[in-house]
Coordinates of C-alpha atoms and ligand atoms in Angstrom, one line a residue:
M1 CA 2.0 7.4 15.1
Q2 CA 1.5 3.9 16.3
S3 CA 4.2 1.2 15.9
I4 CA 3.5 -2.5 15.2
D5 CA 6.1 -3.2 18.0
S6 CA 4.2 -1.5 20.8
Y7 CA 0.6 -1.6 19.6
N8 CA -1.7 -3.7 21.7
F9 CA -3.4 -6.2 19.3
K10 CA -5.2 -8.1 22.1
G11 CA -8.7 -9.0 20.9
K12 CA -8.3 -6.6 17.9
R13 CA -9.2 -7.3 14.3
A14 CA -6.4 -5.8 12.2
I15 CA -7.2 -5.0 8.5
V16 CA -3.8 -5.4 6.8
R17 CA -2.9 -4.2 3.3
F18 CA -0.4 -6.7 2.0
D19 CA 1.1 -6.9 -1.5
F20 CA 0.3 -10.5 -2.5
N21 CA 0.4 -9.6 -6.2
V22 CA 2.3 -12.8 -7.0
P23 CA 2.9 -14.5 -10.4
L24 CA 0.7 -17.5 -11.2
N25 CA 1.3 -20.2 -13.9
E26 CA -1.4 -21.5 -16.2
K27 CA -2.6 -23.9 -13.5
F28 CA -3.0 -20.9 -11.2
E29 CA -0.2 -22.0 -8.9
V30 CA 2.0 -19.4 -7.3
T31 CA 5.4 -19.5 -9.0
D32 CA 7.2 -17.0 -6.8
D33 CA 6.1 -16.7 -3.1
T34 CA 8.7 -14.1 -2.1
R35 CA 6.0 -11.4 -1.4
I36 CA 3.9 -13.7 0.8
R37 CA 6.9 -15.0 2.6
A38 CA 8.1 -11.5 3.3
A39 CA 4.8 -10.7 5.1
V40 CA 5.1 -13.6 7.6
P41 CA 6.8 -11.5 10.4
T42 CA 4.0 -9.0 10.4
I43 CA 1.4 -11.8 10.5
K44 CA 3.2 -13.6 13.3
K45 CA 3.5 -10.3 15.4
I46 CA -0.2 -9.6 15.2
F47 CA -1.1 -13.1 16.2
A48 CA 1.5 -13.2 19.0
G49 CA -0.1 -10.0 20.4
G50 CA -3.6 -11.7 20.5
G51 CA -5.0 -10.2 17.3
S52 CA -6.7 -11.5 14.2
I53 CA -6.1 -10.5 10.6
I54 CA -8.3 -9.4 7.7
A55 CA -6.0 -9.5 4.8
M56 CA -6.5 -7.3 1.7
T57 CA -4.5 -7.1 -1.4
H58 CA -4.8 -6.8 -5.2
L59 CA -3.7 -9.4 -7.8
G60 CA -3.0 -8.4 -11.3
R61 CA -4.9 -5.7 -13.2
P62 CA -8.5 -7.0 -13.5
K63 CA -11.2 -4.7 -14.9
G64 CA -13.9 -6.3 -12.8
V65 CA -14.5 -9.8 -11.4
T66 CA -12.2 -12.1 -13.2
E67 CA -11.7 -15.8 -12.3
K68 CA -8.0 -15.7 -13.3
Y69 CA -7.3 -13.0 -10.7
S70 CA -9.2 -14.5 -7.8
L71 CA -7.2 -14.6 -4.6
K72 CA -8.5 -18.1 -3.9
H73 CA -5.6 -19.3 -6.0
I74 CA -3.0 -18.1 -3.5
I75 CA -4.7 -19.8 -0.5
P76 CA -2.6 -23.1 -0.6
T77 CA 0.6 -21.1 -0.7
L78 CA -0.5 -18.8 2.0
E79 CA -1.7 -21.6 4.3
K80 CA 1.6 -23.4 3.9
L81 CA 3.7 -20.3 4.7
I82 CA 1.6 -19.2 7.8
G83 CA 1.0 -22.7 8.9
Q84 CA -2.7 -22.4 9.4
K85 CA -6.1 -22.3 7.7
V86 CA -7.1 -19.3 5.7
I87 CA -10.8 -18.2 5.8
F88 CA -11.8 -16.8 2.4
A89 CA -14.3 -13.9 1.9
P90 CA -15.4 -14.2 -1.8
D91 CA -16.4 -10.5 -2.0
C92 CA -14.1 -8.0 -0.2
V93 CA -17.0 -5.8 0.9
G94 CA -20.0 -8.3 0.8
E95 CA -22.3 -9.5 3.5
E96 CA -20.1 -12.6 4.1
A97 CA -17.1 -10.5 4.8
V98 CA -19.1 -8.6 7.4
E99 CA -20.4 -11.8 9.0
L100 CA -16.9 -13.3 9.1
S101 CA -15.4 -10.2 10.7
K102 CA -18.0 -10.4 13.4
K103 CA -17.2 -14.0 14.2
M104 CA -13.4 -13.6 14.2
K105 CA -11.4 -15.0 17.1
P106 CA -7.7 -14.2 18.0
G107 CA -5.4 -16.0 15.6
D108 CA -8.0 -16.1 12.7
F109 CA -6.8 -15.2 9.2
V110 CA -9.5 -13.9 6.8
L111 CA -8.4 -13.2 3.2
L112 CA -10.6 -10.8 1.3
E113 CA -11.2 -11.3 -2.5
N114 CA -9.2 -9.1 -4.9
L115 CA -9.8 -5.4 -4.1
R116 CA -9.4 -4.5 -7.8
F117 CA -12.5 -6.4 -8.7
Y118 CA -14.0 -3.0 -7.6
A119 CA -13.1 0.2 -9.5
E120 CA -13.5 1.9 -6.2
E121 CA -10.1 0.5 -5.1
E122 CA -8.1 2.5 -7.6
G123 CA -10.7 5.2 -8.0
K124 CA -10.4 5.1 -11.8
P125 CA -13.7 4.9 -13.5
R126 CA -14.1 1.9 -15.9
V127 CA -15.7 3.8 -18.8
D128 CA -15.4 3.1 -22.5
E129 CA -12.7 4.9 -24.4
S130 CA -15.4 6.2 -26.7
A131 CA -17.3 7.9 -23.9
T132 CA -17.6 11.7 -24.1
Q133 CA -15.6 13.9 -21.7
E134 CA -18.9 14.8 -20.0
E135 CA -19.6 11.1 -19.5
K136 CA -16.1 10.5 -18.2
D137 CA -16.4 13.4 -15.7
A138 CA -19.8 12.2 -14.5
A139 CA -18.4 8.6 -14.0
K140 CA -15.5 10.0 -12.1
K141 CA -17.8 12.0 -9.8
E142 CA -20.0 9.0 -9.2
L143 CA -17.1 6.8 -8.4
K144 CA -15.7 9.2 -5.9
I145 CA -18.9 8.9 -3.9
K146 CA -18.9 5.1 -4.2
Q147 CA -15.2 5.0 -3.2
K148 CA -16.0 6.6 0.2
D149 CA -18.6 4.0 0.8
F150 CA -16.1 1.2 -0.2
V151 CA -13.5 2.6 2.2
N152 CA -16.1 2.8 5.0
K153 CA -17.1 -0.8 4.4
L154 CA -13.6 -2.1 4.5
A155 CA -12.8 -0.1 7.6
G156 CA -16.0 -1.3 9.2
L157 CA -14.6 -4.9 9.2
A158 CA -11.7 -4.0 11.6
D159 CA -10.5 -2.2 14.7
C160 CA -7.1 -1.2 13.4
Y161 CA -5.2 -0.7 10.1
V162 CA -1.7 -1.9 9.2
N163 CA -0.1 -1.0 5.8
D164 CA 2.6 -3.5 4.8
A165 CA 2.4 -3.0 1.0
F166 CA 5.4 -1.0 0.0
G167 CA 5.0 -1.9 -3.7
T168 CA 1.8 0.1 -3.9
A169 CA 2.7 2.9 -1.4
H170 CA 3.0 5.3 -4.3
R171 CA -0.6 4.9 -5.1
A172 CA -3.5 6.8 -3.4
H173 CA -5.9 3.9 -3.5
A174 CA -8.7 3.0 -1.1
S175 CA -6.8 0.3 0.7
T176 CA -3.3 1.8 0.6
A177 CA -4.0 5.4 1.7
L178 CA -7.7 6.5 2.0
I179 CA -8.7 3.9 4.6
A180 CA -6.0 5.2 7.1
A181 CA -8.2 8.2 7.8
N182 CA -10.8 5.9 9.4
F183 CA -8.2 4.8 12.0
P184 CA -6.7 8.1 13.3
D185 CA -5.3 6.5 16.5
D186 CA -5.0 2.9 15.3
K187 CA -2.9 2.9 12.1
M188 CA 0.6 1.8 11.6
F189 CA 3.2 0.3 9.2
G190 CA 4.0 -3.4 9.1
Y191 CA 7.5 -4.8 9.1
I192 CA 8.0 -4.7 5.4
M193 CA 7.1 -1.0 5.2
N194 CA 9.3 -0.2 8.2
G195 CA 12.2 -2.1 6.7
E196 CA 11.9 -0.4 3.3
L197 CA 11.6 3.1 4.7
K198 CA 14.5 2.6 7.1
A199 CA 16.8 1.2 4.3
I200 CA 16.0 4.0 1.9
D201 CA 16.3 6.7 4.6
K202 CA 19.6 5.3 5.7
V203 CA 21.0 5.6 2.1
M204 CA 19.4 8.9 1.1
D205 CA 19.6 10.8 4.4
L206 CA 22.7 9.6 6.3
P207 CA 25.0 7.7 3.9
E208 CA 28.4 6.8 5.1
R209 CA 30.9 8.1 2.6
P210 CA 32.0 7.5 -0.1
F211 CA 28.5 6.9 -1.4
T212 CA 28.3 5.3 -4.9
A213 CA 25.2 4.8 -7.0
I214 CA 25.1 2.5 -10.0
L215 CA 22.3 3.3 -12.4
G216 CA 21.5 1.1 -15.4
G217 CA 18.5 0.0 -17.4
S218 CA 17.5 0.9 -20.8
K219 CA 16.4 4.5 -20.9
V220 CA 17.8 7.7 -19.4
S221 CA 14.5 9.5 -19.9
T222 CA 12.8 7.4 -17.2
K223 CA 15.6 8.0 -14.7
I224 CA 16.1 11.8 -15.0
T225 CA 14.6 12.8 -11.7
I226 CA 16.4 10.2 -9.8
I227 CA 19.8 11.0 -11.5
K228 CA 19.3 14.7 -10.6
R229 CA 18.4 13.9 -7.0
L230 CA 21.4 11.5 -6.7
L231 CA 23.7 14.3 -7.9
D232 CA 22.9 16.1 -4.6
K233 CA 23.7 13.0 -2.6
V234 CA 26.4 10.8 -4.0
D235 CA 30.2 11.0 -4.4
N236 CA 30.3 8.6 -7.4
L237 CA 27.8 7.8 -10.1
I238 CA 28.3 4.8 -12.3
L239 CA 26.1 5.0 -15.4
G240 CA 25.8 1.7 -17.3
G241 CA 23.3 -0.2 -19.5
G242 CA 21.4 1.3 -22.4
M243 CA 21.4 4.8 -20.9
S244 CA 25.2 5.1 -21.0
F245 CA 25.3 5.5 -24.8
T246 CA 23.5 8.8 -24.7
F247 CA 26.3 10.1 -22.4
I248 CA 29.0 8.6 -24.6
K249 CA 27.5 10.4 -27.6
A250 CA 27.3 13.6 -25.7
L251 CA 31.0 13.3 -25.1
G252 CA 31.6 12.9 -28.9
G253 CA 31.8 9.0 -29.0
K254 CA 30.6 6.9 -31.9
I255 CA 27.9 4.5 -30.6
G256 CA 26.8 2.6 -33.7
L257 CA 23.2 1.5 -33.4
S258 CA 23.1 1.5 -29.6
I259 CA 20.1 3.1 -27.9
C260 CA 20.4 6.8 -27.7
E261 CA 18.0 9.5 -26.4
D262 CA 18.3 13.3 -25.7
V263 CA 22.0 14.1 -26.0
E264 CA 21.6 17.7 -24.8
L265 CA 20.0 16.4 -21.6
A266 CA 23.0 14.1 -21.0
K267 CA 25.4 17.1 -21.6
D268 CA 23.4 19.1 -18.9
I269 CA 23.7 16.2 -16.5
L270 CA 27.4 15.9 -17.0
K271 CA 27.8 19.6 -16.4
E272 CA 25.7 19.5 -13.3
A273 CA 27.8 16.5 -12.0
E274 CA 31.0 18.5 -12.5
A275 CA 29.6 21.5 -10.7
K276 CA 28.5 19.3 -7.8
N277 CA 31.7 17.5 -7.6
V278 CA 30.2 14.1 -8.4
K279 CA 32.5 11.8 -10.3
I280 CA 30.8 10.1 -13.2
Y281 CA 31.9 6.6 -14.3
L282 CA 30.8 5.5 -17.8
P283 CA 31.7 2.2 -19.4
S284 CA 35.0 2.2 -21.3
D285 CA 34.4 -1.1 -23.3
V286 CA 31.2 -2.8 -24.3
V287 CA 30.0 -6.2 -25.6
T288 CA 28.5 -5.6 -29.1
T289 CA 26.6 -7.6 -31.7
T290 CA 25.2 -6.9 -35.1
Q291 CA 22.5 -9.5 -34.5
F292 CA 20.8 -7.5 -31.8
E293 CA 17.3 -8.2 -33.1
E294 CA 17.9 -11.9 -32.3
V295 CA 19.0 -10.9 -28.8
F296 CA 15.8 -9.0 -28.1
K297 CA 13.9 -12.1 -29.1
G298 CA 15.8 -13.9 -26.3
N299 CA 18.3 -15.6 -28.5
G300 CA 21.9 -15.4 -27.1
N301 CA 23.4 -17.5 -29.8
V302 CA 24.9 -14.6 -31.7
E303 CA 28.4 -13.4 -32.6
T304 CA 29.8 -10.8 -30.1
K305 CA 32.7 -8.5 -30.1
I306 CA 34.2 -6.3 -27.4
A307 CA 34.5 -2.7 -28.6
D308 CA 35.8 0.6 -27.3
I309 CA 32.6 2.3 -26.2
R310 CA 33.6 5.5 -28.0
N311 CA 34.1 3.6 -31.3
I312 CA 31.3 1.1 -31.8
P313 CA 31.0 -0.2 -35.5
D314 CA 28.2 1.5 -37.4
D315 CA 26.2 -1.7 -37.7
A316 CA 26.5 -2.9 -34.1
Q317 CA 24.7 -2.3 -30.8
G318 CA 26.3 -2.3 -27.4
L319 CA 24.4 -4.7 -25.1
D320 CA 26.6 -5.2 -22.0
A321 CA 29.4 -3.5 -20.1
G322 CA 32.7 -5.0 -21.0
P323 CA 35.3 -6.5 -18.6
A324 CA 37.5 -3.4 -18.4
S325 CA 34.5 -1.3 -17.4
T326 CA 33.3 -3.6 -14.6
E327 CA 36.9 -4.0 -13.4
A328 CA 37.2 -0.2 -13.0
W329 CA 33.8 0.1 -11.4
K330 CA 34.7 -2.7 -9.0
K331 CA 37.6 -0.6 -7.7
V332 CA 35.2 2.3 -7.0
L333 CA 32.7 0.0 -5.3
L334 CA 35.3 -1.6 -3.1
Q335 CA 36.2 1.8 -1.7
S336 CA 32.6 2.8 -1.1
K337 CA 30.8 2.7 2.3
T338 CA 27.3 3.1 0.9
I339 CA 26.1 1.6 -2.4
L340 CA 22.8 2.0 -4.2
W341 CA 22.1 -0.1 -7.3
N342 CA 19.2 0.4 -9.7
G343 CA 19.1 -1.1 -13.1
P344 CA 21.1 -3.8 -14.9
V345 CA 24.2 -2.7 -16.9
G346 CA 23.4 -5.0 -19.8
V347 CA 20.7 -7.2 -21.3
F348 CA 21.1 -9.6 -18.4
E349 CA 18.0 -11.6 -19.3
V350 CA 20.1 -13.2 -22.1
D351 CA 23.1 -15.0 -20.7
T352 CA 25.5 -13.9 -23.4
F353 CA 25.0 -10.3 -22.2
A354 CA 24.7 -11.0 -18.4
G355 CA 28.4 -10.9 -17.7
G356 CA 28.6 -7.1 -16.9
T357 CA 25.6 -7.2 -14.5
L358 CA 27.0 -10.4 -12.8
N359 CA 30.4 -8.7 -12.3
I360 CA 28.6 -5.7 -10.8
A361 CA 26.6 -8.0 -8.5
K362 CA 29.7 -9.8 -7.4
A363 CA 31.5 -6.4 -6.7
V364 CA 28.6 -5.2 -4.6
V365 CA 28.6 -8.5 -2.7
D366 CA 32.4 -8.1 -2.1
A367 CA 32.0 -4.5 -1.0
T368 CA 29.2 -5.6 1.4
S369 CA 31.3 -8.3 3.0
G370 CA 34.0 -5.6 3.4
G371 CA 31.6 -3.5 5.5
A372 CA 29.7 -1.4 3.0
Y373 CA 25.9 -0.9 3.2
S374 CA 24.3 -1.9 -0.1
L375 CA 20.7 -1.3 -1.2
I376 CA 19.5 -3.0 -4.4
G377 CA 16.2 -1.7 -5.7
G378 CA 14.1 -1.5 -8.8
G379 CA 12.5 -4.4 -10.5
D380 CA 15.2 -5.4 -12.9
S381 CA 18.3 -5.2 -10.6
V382 CA 16.3 -7.3 -8.1
A383 CA 15.5 -9.8 -10.8
A384 CA 19.2 -9.8 -11.7
I385 CA 20.5 -10.3 -8.1
N386 CA 17.9 -13.1 -7.7
K387 CA 19.0 -14.7 -11.0
F388 CA 22.6 -14.8 -9.7
N389 CA 21.5 -16.2 -6.3
L390 CA 23.2 -13.3 -4.5
A391 CA 20.3 -11.6 -2.8
D392 CA 21.2 -12.8 0.7
K393 CA 24.7 -11.4 0.3
V394 CA 23.8 -7.7 0.0
S395 CA 22.5 -5.5 2.8
Y396 CA 19.0 -4.9 1.6
V397 CA 16.9 -5.8 -1.5
S398 CA 13.9 -3.5 -1.9
T399 CA 10.6 -5.0 -3.0
G400 CA 9.3 -1.7 -4.5
G401 CA 9.9 -0.7 -8.0
G402 CA 8.0 2.5 -8.7
A403 CA 7.5 3.2 -5.0
L404 CA 11.2 2.9 -4.3
L405 CA 12.2 5.3 -7.1
E406 CA 9.5 7.8 -6.2
Y407 CA 10.5 7.7 -2.5
M408 CA 14.1 8.2 -3.4
E409 CA 13.2 11.1 -5.7
G410 CA 11.8 12.8 -2.6
I411 CA 8.1 12.4 -3.4
D412 CA 5.7 12.0 -0.5
L413 CA 4.2 8.5 -1.0
P414 CA 0.5 8.6 -0.3
G415 CA 0.7 5.3 1.5
V416 CA 3.4 6.6 3.8
K417 CA 1.9 10.0 4.3
A418 CA -1.5 8.5 5.2
I419 CA 0.0 6.7 8.2
K420 CA 2.3 9.5 9.3
D421 CA -0.2 12.3 9.1
Ligands
LIG501 P1 14.8 -0.3 -16.9 O1 13.4 -0.9 -16.8 O2 14.9 1.1 -17.5 O3 15.5 -0.4 -15.6 O4 15.6 -1.2 -17.9 C1 15.8 -2.6 -17.7 C2 16.1 -3.2 -19.0 O5 17.2 -2.6 -19.6 C3 16.5 -4.7 -19.0 O6 15.4 -5.4 -19.5 C4 17.7 -4.8 -19.8 O7 17.7 -5.8 -20.8 C5 17.8 -3.5 -20.5 N1 19.1 -3.1 -20.9 C6 20.2 -3.0 -20.2 N2 21.3 -2.7 -20.9 C7 20.9 -2.5 -22.2 C8 21.5 -2.1 -23.4 N3 22.8 -1.8 -23.4 N4 20.8 -2.0 -24.5 C9 19.4 -2.2 -24.4 N5 18.8 -2.6 -23.3 C10 19.5 -2.7 -22.2

């Protein structure tokens, strides 16, 4: 396997899969440049080695050519961050892209138009829902052939391939996985990919103990696989957020109108944790309101009460971990040497119910400054740590939502496998 650190980029055109799927406002301006900013070290390294870059990425979920999702909108931000002119190829596999690639000089940066303007990128046929199964199968077969051609056209633009898009590494798309086969001796990860994989491996394979995971978010059903995998790895498991109520109910608590899912499943998890000697920490108190419908509309101006989590009034919902809970969790976190945090412990988007998540964030920061290694991952906990401006005070903030969870669950990510194989 090649490494970006030792690969000789001199005179080479590198086709790099980035994740420049950034949010845009109604004027098509980039409102959060984190993902582009994060790619700068990989870009600088290739240029410093004497190479040039053909950048490919997706933006949004277009179902064909869509002005709104054109990558030309990100050019001003990209030029500012890399400090040079970006050459734009308005069709990622068109004649112009071929001509541009032939003329490239070391230090040139060519940006290809949105890969997802082509169905070939994802390999999902864009057929009408009303199509018959036969028509759908035929479209799939046809697209498979076209996808090979698409991959070959992209690969034909370059001399080597770099994958630096961790956020899409769990997808077997043309640009994230299939293209790697065209560069058997010239494929490698970029710095974002290297950093992500190293951080997750450090936590999942060789954690310093005690190892504590905090899992939050709304639903237990979406986190079952990761909970089960963590039971084989951690010493302590803190379960907060919406998912905690199913466990409280499983233990005989009265949870009012708080979200609740499969109680039997929660009982099984608790039994398994006991058998595996994993200590489970659930909330003891909770911030409740009877005006929860207002909260889910984004209105925090509601009456709240702190309740014992095992005795929530019949007409109320628990929407945040209370102060006694976070104080108890803080003690566990301060004694931990490795911390993994995925999912907020309350409806943090609304300030009235952000206190529990803020307390957790502060405790993780304190534990980190005391020497613990902390990895924060999954869309919403990352959004929370950013909201509190504490992202630079933890060890690592992962950029991958689905990819991170799948990698932690032990699934071979197609984007990772394609480079390693
Ligand atoms: P997830 O995508 O499963 O990680 O869930 C994240 C969402 O869970 C966030 O939008 C939070 O607002 C929500 N959440 C956290 N705690 C609760 C709770 N107690 N009740 C309802 N939703 C919650």
